[in-house]
mmCIF file of C-alpha atoms in Angstrom:
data_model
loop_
_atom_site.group_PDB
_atom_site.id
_atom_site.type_symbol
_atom_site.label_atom_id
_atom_site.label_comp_id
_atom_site.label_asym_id
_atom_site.label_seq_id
_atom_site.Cartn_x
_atom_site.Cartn_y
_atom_site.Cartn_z
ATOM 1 C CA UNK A 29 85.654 -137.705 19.764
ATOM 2 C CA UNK A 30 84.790 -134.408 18.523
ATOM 3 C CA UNK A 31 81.412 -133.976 17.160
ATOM 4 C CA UNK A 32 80.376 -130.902 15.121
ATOM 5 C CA UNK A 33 77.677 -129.029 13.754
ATOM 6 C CA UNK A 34 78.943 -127.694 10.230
ATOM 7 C CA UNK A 35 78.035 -124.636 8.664
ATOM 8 C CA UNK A 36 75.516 -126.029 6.213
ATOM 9 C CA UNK A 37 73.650 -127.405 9.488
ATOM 10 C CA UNK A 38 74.535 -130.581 8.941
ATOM 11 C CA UNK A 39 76.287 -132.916 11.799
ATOM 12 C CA UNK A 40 79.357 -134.588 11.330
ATOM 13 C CA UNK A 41 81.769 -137.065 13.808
ATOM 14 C CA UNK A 42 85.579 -137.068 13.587
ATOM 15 C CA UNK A 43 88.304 -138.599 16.062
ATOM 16 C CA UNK A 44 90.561 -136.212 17.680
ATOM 17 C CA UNK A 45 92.987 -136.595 20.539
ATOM 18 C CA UNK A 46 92.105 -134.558 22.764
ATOM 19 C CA UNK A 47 88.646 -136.180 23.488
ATOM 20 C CA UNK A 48 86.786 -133.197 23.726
ATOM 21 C CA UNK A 49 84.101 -131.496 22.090
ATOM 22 C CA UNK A 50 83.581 -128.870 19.815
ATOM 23 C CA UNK A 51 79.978 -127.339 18.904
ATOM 24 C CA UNK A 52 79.117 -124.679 16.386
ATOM 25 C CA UNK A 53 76.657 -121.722 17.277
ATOM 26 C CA UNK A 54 75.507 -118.689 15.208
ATOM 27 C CA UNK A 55 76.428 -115.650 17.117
ATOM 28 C CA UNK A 56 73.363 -113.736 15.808
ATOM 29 C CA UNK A 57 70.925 -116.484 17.385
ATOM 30 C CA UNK A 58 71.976 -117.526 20.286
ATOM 31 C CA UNK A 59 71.765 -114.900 23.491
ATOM 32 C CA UNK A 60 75.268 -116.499 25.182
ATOM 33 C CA UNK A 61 77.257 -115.037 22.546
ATOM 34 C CA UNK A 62 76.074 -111.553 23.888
ATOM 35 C CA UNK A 63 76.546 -112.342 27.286
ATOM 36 C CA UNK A 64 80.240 -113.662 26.439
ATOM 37 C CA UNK A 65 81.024 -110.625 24.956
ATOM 38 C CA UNK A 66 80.445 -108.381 28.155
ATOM 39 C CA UNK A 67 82.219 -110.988 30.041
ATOM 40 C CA UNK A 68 85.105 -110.791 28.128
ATOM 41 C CA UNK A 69 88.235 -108.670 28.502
ATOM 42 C CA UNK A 70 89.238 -109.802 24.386
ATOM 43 C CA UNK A 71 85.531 -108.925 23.476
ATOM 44 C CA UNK A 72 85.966 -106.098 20.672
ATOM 45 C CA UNK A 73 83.594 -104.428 18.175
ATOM 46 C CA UNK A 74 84.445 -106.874 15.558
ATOM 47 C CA UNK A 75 83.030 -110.031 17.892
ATOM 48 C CA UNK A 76 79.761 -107.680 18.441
ATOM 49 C CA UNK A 77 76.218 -108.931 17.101
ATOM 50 C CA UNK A 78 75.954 -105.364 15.091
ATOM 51 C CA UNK A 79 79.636 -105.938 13.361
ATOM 52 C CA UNK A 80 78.049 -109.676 12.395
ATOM 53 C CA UNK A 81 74.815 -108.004 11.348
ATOM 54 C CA UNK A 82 75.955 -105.465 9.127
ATOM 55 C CA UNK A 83 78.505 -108.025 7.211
ATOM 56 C CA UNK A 84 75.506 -110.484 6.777
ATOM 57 C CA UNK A 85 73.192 -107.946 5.046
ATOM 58 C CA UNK A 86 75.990 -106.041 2.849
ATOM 59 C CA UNK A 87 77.605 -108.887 1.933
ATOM 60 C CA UNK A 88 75.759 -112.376 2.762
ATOM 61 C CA UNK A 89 78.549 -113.136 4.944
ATOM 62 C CA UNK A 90 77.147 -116.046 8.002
ATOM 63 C CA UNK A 91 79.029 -115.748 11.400
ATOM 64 C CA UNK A 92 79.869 -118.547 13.122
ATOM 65 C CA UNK A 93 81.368 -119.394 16.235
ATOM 66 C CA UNK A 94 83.775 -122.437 17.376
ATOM 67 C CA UNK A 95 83.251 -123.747 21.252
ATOM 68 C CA UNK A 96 83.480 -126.294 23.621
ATOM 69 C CA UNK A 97 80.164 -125.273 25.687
ATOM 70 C CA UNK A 98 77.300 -127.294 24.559
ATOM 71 C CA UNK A 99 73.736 -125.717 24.238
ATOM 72 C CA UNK A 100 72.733 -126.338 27.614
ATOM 73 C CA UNK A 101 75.866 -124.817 29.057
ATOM 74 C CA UNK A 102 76.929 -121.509 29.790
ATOM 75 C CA UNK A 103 79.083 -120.138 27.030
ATOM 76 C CA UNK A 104 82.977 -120.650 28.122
ATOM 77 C CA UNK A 105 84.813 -119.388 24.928
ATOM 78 C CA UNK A 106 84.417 -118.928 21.477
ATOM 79 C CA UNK A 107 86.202 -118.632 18.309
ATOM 80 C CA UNK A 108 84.239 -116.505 15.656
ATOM 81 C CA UNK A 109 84.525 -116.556 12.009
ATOM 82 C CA UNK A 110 82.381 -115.132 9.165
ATOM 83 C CA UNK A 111 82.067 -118.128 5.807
ATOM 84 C CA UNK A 112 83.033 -116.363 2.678
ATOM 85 C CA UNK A 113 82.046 -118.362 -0.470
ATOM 86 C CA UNK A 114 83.357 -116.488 -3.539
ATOM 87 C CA UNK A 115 83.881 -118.108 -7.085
ATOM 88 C CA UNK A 116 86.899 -115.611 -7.434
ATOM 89 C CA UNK A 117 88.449 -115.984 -4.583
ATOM 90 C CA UNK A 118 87.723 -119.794 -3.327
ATOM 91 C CA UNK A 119 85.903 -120.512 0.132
ATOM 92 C CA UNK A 120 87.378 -119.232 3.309
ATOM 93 C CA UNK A 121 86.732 -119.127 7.408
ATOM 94 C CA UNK A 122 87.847 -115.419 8.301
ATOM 95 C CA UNK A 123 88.122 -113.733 11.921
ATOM 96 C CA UNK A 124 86.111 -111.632 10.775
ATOM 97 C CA UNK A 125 86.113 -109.644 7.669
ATOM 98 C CA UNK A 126 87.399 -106.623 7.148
ATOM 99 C CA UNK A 127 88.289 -106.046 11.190
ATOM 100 C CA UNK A 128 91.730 -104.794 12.385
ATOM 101 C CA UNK A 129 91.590 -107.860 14.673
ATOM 102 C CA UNK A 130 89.772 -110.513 16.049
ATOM 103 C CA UNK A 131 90.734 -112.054 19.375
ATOM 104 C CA UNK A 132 90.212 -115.841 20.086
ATOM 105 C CA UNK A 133 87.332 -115.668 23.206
ATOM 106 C CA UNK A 134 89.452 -118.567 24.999
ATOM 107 C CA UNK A 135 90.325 -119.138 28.557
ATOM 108 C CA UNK A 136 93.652 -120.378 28.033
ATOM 109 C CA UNK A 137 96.165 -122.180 25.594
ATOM 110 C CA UNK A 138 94.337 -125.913 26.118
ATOM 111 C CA UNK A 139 91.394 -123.863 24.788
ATOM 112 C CA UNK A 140 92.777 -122.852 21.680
ATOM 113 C CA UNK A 141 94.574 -125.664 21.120
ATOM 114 C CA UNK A 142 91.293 -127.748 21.048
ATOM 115 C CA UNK A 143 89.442 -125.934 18.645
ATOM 116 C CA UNK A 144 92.221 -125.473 16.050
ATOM 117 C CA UNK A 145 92.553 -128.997 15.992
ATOM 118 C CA UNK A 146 88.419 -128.880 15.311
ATOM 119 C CA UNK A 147 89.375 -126.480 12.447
ATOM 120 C CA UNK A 148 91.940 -127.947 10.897
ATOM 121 C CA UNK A 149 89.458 -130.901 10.095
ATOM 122 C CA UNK A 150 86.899 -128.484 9.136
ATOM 123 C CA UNK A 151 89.275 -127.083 6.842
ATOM 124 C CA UNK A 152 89.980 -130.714 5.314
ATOM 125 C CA UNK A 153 86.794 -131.926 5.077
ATOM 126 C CA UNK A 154 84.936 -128.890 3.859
ATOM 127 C CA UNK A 155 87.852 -128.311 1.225
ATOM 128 C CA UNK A 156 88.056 -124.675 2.466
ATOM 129 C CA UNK A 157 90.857 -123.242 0.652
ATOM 130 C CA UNK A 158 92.184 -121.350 4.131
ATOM 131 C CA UNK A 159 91.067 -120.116 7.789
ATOM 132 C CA UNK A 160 92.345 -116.916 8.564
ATOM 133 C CA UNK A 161 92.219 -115.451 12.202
ATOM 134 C CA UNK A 162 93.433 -112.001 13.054
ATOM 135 C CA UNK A 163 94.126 -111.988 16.811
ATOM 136 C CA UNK A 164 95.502 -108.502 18.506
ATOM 137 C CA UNK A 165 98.008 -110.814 20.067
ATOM 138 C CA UNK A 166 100.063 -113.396 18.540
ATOM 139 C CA UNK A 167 98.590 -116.811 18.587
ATOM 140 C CA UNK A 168 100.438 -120.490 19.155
ATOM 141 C CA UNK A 169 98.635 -122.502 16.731
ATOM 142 C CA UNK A 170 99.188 -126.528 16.108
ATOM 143 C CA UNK A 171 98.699 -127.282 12.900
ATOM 144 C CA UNK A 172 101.258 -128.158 9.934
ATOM 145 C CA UNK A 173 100.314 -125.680 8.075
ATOM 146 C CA UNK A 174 100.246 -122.332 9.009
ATOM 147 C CA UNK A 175 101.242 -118.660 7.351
ATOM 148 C CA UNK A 176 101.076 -115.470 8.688
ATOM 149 C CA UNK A 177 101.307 -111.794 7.765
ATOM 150 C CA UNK A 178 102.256 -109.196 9.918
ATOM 151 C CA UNK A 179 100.463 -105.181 10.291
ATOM 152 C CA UNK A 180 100.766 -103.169 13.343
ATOM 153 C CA UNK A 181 97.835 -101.251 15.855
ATOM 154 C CA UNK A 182 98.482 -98.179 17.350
ATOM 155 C CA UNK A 183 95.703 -97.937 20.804
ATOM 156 C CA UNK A 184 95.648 -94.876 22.779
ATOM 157 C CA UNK A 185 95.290 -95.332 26.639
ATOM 158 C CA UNK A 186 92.856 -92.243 27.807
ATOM 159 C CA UNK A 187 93.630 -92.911 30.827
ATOM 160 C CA UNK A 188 95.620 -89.798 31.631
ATOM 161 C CA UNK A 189 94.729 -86.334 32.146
ATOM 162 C CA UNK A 190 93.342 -84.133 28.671
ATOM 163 C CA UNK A 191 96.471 -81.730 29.287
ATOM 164 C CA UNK A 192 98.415 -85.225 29.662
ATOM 165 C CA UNK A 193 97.381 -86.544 26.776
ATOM 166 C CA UNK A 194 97.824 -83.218 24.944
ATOM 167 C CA UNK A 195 101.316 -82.820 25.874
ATOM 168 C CA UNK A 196 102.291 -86.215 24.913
ATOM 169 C CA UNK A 197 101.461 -85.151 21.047
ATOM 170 C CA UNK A 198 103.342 -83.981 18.370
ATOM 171 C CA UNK A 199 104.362 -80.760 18.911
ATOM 172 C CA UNK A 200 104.419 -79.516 15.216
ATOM 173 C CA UNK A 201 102.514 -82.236 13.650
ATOM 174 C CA UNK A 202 99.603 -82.743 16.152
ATOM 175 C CA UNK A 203 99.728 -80.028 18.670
ATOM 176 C CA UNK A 204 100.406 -76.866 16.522
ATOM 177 C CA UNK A 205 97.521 -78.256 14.121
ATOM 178 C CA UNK A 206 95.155 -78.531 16.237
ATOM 179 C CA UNK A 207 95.327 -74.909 17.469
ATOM 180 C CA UNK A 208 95.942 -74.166 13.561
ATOM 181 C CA UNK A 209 92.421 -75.660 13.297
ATOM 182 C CA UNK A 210 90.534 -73.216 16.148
ATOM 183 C CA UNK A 211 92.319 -70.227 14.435
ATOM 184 C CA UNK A 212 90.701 -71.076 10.931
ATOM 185 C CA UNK A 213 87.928 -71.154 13.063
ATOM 186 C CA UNK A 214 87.056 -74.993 11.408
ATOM 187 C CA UNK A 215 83.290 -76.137 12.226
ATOM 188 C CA UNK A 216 83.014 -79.342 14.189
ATOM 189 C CA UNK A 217 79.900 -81.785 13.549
ATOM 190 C CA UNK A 218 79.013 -85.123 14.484
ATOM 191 C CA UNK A 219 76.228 -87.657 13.999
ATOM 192 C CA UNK A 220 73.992 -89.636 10.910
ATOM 193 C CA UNK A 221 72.658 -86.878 9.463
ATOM 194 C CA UNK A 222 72.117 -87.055 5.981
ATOM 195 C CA UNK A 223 74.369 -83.856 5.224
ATOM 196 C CA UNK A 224 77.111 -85.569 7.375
ATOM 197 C CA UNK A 225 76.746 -89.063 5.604
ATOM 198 C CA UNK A 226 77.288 -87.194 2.198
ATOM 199 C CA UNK A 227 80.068 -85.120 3.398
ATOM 200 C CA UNK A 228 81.754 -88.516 4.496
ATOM 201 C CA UNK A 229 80.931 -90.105 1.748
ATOM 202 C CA UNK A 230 82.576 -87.281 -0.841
ATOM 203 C CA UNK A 231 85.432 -87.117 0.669
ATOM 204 C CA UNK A 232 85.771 -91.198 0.855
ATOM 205 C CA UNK A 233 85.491 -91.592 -2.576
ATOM 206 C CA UNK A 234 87.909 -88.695 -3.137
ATOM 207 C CA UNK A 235 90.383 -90.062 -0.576
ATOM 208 C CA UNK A 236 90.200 -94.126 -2.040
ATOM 209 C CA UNK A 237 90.484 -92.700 -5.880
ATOM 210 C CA UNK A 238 93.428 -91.378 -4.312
ATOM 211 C CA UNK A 239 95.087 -94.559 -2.811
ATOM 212 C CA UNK A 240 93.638 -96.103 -6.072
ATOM 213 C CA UNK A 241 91.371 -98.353 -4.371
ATOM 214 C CA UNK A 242 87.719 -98.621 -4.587
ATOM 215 C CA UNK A 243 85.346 -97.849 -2.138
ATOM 216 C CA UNK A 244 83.575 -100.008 0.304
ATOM 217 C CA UNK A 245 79.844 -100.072 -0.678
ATOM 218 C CA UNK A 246 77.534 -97.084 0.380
ATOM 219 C CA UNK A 247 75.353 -99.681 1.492
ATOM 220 C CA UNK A 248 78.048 -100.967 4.234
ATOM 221 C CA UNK A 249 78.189 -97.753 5.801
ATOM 222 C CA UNK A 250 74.068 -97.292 5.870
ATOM 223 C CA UNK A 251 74.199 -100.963 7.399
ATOM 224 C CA UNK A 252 77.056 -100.050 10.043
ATOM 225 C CA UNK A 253 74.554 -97.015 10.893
ATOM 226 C CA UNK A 254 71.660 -99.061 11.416
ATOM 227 C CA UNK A 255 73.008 -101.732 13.427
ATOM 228 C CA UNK A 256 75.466 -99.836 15.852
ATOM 229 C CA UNK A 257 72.925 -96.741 16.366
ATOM 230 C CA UNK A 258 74.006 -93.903 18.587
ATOM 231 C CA UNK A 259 77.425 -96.033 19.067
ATOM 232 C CA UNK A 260 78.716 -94.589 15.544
ATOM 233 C CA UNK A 261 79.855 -91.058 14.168
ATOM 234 C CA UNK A 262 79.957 -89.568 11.357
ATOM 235 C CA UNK A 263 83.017 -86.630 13.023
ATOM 236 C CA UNK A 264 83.340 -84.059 10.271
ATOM 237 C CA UNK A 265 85.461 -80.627 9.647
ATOM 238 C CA UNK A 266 84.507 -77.750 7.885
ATOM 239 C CA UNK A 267 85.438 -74.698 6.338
ATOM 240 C CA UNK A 268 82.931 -72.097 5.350
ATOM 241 C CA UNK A 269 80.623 -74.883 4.491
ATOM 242 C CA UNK A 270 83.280 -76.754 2.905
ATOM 243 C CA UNK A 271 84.117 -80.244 4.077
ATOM 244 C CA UNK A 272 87.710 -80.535 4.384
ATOM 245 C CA UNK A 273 87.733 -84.164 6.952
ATOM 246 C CA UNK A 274 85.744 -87.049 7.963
ATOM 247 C CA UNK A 275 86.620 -89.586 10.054
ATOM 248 C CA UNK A 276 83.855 -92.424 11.229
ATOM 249 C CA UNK A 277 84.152 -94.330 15.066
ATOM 250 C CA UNK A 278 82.600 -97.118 16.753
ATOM 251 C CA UNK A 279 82.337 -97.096 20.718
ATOM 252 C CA UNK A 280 82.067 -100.656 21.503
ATOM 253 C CA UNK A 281 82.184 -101.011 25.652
ATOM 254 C CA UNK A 282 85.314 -98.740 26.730
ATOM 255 C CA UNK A 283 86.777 -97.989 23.733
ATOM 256 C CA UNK A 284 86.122 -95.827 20.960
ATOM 257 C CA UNK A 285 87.713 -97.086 17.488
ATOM 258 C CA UNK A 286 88.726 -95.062 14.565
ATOM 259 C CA UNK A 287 88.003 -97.188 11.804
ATOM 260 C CA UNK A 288 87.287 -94.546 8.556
ATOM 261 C CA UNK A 289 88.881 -91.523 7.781
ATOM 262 C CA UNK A 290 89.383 -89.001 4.905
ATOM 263 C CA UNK A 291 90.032 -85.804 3.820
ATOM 264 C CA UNK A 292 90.464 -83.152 0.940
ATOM 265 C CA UNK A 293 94.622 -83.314 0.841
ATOM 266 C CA UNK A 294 93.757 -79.142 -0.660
ATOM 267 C CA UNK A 295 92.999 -78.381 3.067
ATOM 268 C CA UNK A 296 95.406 -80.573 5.319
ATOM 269 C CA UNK A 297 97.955 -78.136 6.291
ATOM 270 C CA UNK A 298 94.516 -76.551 8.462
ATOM 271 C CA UNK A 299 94.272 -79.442 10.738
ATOM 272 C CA UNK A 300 90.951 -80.780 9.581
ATOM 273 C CA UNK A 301 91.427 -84.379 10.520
ATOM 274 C CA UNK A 302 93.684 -83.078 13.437
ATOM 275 C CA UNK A 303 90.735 -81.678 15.035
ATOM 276 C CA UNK A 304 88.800 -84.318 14.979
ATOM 277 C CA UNK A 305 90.847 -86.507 16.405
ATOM 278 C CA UNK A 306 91.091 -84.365 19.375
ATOM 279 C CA UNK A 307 87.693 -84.238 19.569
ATOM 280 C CA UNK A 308 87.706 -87.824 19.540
ATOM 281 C CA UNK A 309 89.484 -88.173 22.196
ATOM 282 C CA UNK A 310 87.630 -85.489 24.861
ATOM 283 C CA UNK A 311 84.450 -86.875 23.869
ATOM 284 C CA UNK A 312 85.941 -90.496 24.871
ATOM 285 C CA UNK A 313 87.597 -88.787 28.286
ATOM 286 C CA UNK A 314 84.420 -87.436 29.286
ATOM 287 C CA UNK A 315 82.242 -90.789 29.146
ATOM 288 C CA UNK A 316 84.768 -92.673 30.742
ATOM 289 C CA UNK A 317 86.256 -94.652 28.308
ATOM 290 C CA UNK A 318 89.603 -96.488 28.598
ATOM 291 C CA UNK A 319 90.963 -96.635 25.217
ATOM 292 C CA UNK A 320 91.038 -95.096 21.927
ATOM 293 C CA UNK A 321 91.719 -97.778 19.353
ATOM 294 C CA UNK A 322 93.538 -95.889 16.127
ATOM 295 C CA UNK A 323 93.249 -99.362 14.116
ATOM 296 C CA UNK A 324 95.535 -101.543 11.589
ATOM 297 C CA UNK A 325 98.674 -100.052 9.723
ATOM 298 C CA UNK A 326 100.124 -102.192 6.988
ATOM 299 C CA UNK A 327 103.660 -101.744 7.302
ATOM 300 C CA UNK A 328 103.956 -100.684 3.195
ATOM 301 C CA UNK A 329 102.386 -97.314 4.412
ATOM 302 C CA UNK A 330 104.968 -95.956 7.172
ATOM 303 C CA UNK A 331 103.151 -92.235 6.718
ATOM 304 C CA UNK A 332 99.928 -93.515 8.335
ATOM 305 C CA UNK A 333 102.124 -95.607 11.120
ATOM 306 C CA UNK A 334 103.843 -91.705 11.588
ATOM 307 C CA UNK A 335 100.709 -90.268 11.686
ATOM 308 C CA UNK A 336 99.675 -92.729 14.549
ATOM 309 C CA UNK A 337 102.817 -92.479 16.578
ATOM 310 C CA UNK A 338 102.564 -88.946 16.929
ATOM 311 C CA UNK A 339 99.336 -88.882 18.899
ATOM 312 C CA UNK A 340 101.418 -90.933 21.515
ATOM 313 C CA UNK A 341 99.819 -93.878 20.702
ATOM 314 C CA UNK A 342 100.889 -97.268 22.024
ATOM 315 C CA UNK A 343 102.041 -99.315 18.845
ATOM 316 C CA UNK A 344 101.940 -103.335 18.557
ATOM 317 C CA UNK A 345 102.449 -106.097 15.767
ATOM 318 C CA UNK A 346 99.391 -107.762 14.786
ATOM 319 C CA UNK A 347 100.426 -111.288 13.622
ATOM 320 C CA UNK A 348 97.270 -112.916 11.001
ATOM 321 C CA UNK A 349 97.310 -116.774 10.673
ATOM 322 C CA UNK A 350 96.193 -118.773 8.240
ATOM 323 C CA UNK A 351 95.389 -122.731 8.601
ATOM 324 C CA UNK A 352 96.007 -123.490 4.981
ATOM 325 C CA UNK A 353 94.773 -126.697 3.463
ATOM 326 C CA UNK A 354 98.173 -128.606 1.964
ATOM 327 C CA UNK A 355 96.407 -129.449 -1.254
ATOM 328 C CA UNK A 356 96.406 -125.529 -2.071
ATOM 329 C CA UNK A 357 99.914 -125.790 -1.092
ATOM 330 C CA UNK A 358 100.619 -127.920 -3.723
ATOM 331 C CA UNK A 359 98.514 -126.603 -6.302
ATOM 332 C CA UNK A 360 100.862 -123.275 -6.219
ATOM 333 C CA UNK A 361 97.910 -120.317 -5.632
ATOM 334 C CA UNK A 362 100.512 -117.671 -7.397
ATOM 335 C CA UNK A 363 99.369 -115.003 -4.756
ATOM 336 C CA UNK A 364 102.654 -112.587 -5.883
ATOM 337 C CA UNK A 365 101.590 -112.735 -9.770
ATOM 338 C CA UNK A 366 97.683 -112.269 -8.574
ATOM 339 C CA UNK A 367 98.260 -109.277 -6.288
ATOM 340 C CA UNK A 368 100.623 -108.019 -9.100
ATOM 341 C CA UNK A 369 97.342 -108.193 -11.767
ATOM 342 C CA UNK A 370 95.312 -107.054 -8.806
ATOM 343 C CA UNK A 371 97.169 -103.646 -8.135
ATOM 344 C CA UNK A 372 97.161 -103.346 -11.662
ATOM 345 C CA UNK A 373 93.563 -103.488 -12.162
ATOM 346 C CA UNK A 374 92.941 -100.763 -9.224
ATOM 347 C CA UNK A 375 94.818 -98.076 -11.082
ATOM 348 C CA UNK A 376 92.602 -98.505 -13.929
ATOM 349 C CA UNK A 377 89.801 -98.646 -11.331
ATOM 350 C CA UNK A 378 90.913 -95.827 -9.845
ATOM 351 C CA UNK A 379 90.019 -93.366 -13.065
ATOM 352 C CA UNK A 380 86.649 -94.060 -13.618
ATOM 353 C CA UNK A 381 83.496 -92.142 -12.965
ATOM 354 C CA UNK A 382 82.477 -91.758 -8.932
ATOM 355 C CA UNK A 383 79.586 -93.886 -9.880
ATOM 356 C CA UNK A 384 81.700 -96.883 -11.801
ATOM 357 C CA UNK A 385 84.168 -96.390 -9.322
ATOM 358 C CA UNK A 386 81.483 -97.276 -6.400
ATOM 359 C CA UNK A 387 80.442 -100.129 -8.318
ATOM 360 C CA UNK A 388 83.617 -101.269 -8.763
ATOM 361 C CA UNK A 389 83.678 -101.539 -5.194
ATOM 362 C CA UNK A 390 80.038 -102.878 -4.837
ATOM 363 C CA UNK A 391 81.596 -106.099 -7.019
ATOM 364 C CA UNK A 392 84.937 -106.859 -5.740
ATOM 365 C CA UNK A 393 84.673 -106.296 -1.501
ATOM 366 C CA UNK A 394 82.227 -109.401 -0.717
ATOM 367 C CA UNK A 395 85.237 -111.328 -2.758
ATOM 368 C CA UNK A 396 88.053 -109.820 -0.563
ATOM 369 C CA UNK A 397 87.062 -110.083 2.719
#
């Protein structure tokens, strides 16, 4: 029998095959989940108690993690989700929002293959509309219902020599910018300044009006800030006072991830963003890190996939499942003719006012996730 602790608190009994059990913890309560994560080798920023934190007090979104450990034992695995409960967008178990991927903290397939079956009655008797989990490798999931979607990840492995690394780059498209940037003499900053945060922020909103979609909340990045501290950096270029790229990472154990970046497209052929990659990356050499994490590419944008390739990056296919509940199934969720009204809606988005258009985004992300 597996017994559970759902997400409302409240304990519930089901039969299962496998005879095990299956408990529910909140990562930011109980001190295991911490220890796990240094344990680890799958541990990434988007399992980390700040990640959690800083999606709970944007958007309201509660962590919580599937396991076969019971309180009193040490924590063997984990599977982590955040609840999303939207009236727009139906109720959901995702790994995690808005991460590039989310690995399943398992020792093995039996692992997995025990709490799935925990989810897929979670998913039935909780009449969540899907669970979603984004692992960096591809999963083998039992269950009768399952789609998937497919993205790549380009990670950089720093563990070569600078002038290694260096030569492995782009000749014209990486190599010859960088230098273009130290003969325009471009100023390098980093940090959580104020003056950085509104230099990132400019060019953000100028760099999603022009992918025509809206921004992620200011508040998000403020809460990103407070909860990862000195981990985070704001990394932008500059041109006679003029910022011309931003780009924001995370270092989360040994790697350092590139999650936000934007520019002023006026100024690209100077090797703004360029630079500060580079910079990324000797900063990241010189404390030892292993990796340099470029993030998720969807496959409709093969410019930022060429982009990534050229720094010599290592590129993989991220594979997303989704447990889907069969009555959705057959109630026909038209997901082509919604994403069709959806893209349609963004380009009207997309010309408002910078202050509409961050509302815009205020509304809609905590239904997206």
């Amino acid at each position: 029998m597996i017994s559970t602790m759902s997400i409302g608190g409240h304990a519930s009994d089901v039969l299962s095959d496998t005879g095990a059990t299956v408990y529910q913890i909140n990562p930011l309560e109980d001190p295991r989940w911490r220890s796990l994560l240094q344990r680890h080798p799958r541990a990434s920023l988007f399992h980390s108690d700040e990640w959690l934190e800083a999606l709970r007090r944007t958007y309201g979104f509660q962590p919580v993690v599937f396991t076969t450990s019971s309180q009193k034992e040490e924590l063997l695995n984990g599977l982590l989700f955040c609840s999303v409960n939207s009236w727009l967008t139906g109720k959901r178990l995702v790994s995690v929002p808005f991460s590039d991927h989310c690995d399943p903290l398992v020792a093995g397939q039996a692992d997995l293959d025990v709490l799935a079956e925990d989810l897929c009655i979670e998913l039935r008797s909780k009449k969540i509309r899907y669970v979603e989990m984004r692992p960096l490798r591809q999963l083998k999931v039992k269950s009768p219902h399952v789609s998937s979607s497919a993205y790549c990840v380009h990670q950089l492995d720093l563990n070569p020599e600078l002038s290694s690394l260096f030569r492995n780059f782009h000749k014209d498209s990486v190599q010859r910018k960088i230098l273009r940037a130290d003969r325009e003499k471009l100023d390098y900053q980093d940090g959580q300044s104020p003056a950085l945060f509104k230099s990132f922020w400019d060019l953000y909103l100028l760099t999603r009006r022009r992918h025509q979609v809206p921004p992620q909340p200011k508040l998000w990045f403020r809460n990103l800030i407070d909860s990862f501290g000195q981990a985070l950096k704001i990394r932008v270029a500059e041109r006679n006072g003029q910022p011309v790229a931003a780009i924001l990472t995370i270092q989360f154990k040994d790697t350092l991830v590139y999650k936000y970046g934007c520019s002023d497209t006026r100024f690209n052929n100077l090797g703004g963003t360029q630079l500060l990659f580079w910079r990324s990356i000797q900063e990241a050499k010189e404390n030892g890190l292993r990796c340099f994490d470029l993030g998720r590419s969807d496959y409709s944008n093969p410019g930022l996939i060429t982009f990534k390739d050229r720094w010599g990056a290592q590129r993989s296919e991220l594979v997303y499942s989704r447990l889907v509940d069969p009555s959705h199934l057959e109630g026909g969720y038209k997901d082509g003719s919604r994403r069709a009204t959806s893209r349609a809606a963004l380009r009207v988005i997309s010309y408002l006012p910078d202050q509409l258009f961050a509302i815009a985004g205020e509304l809609l992300y905590k239904h997206i996730a």
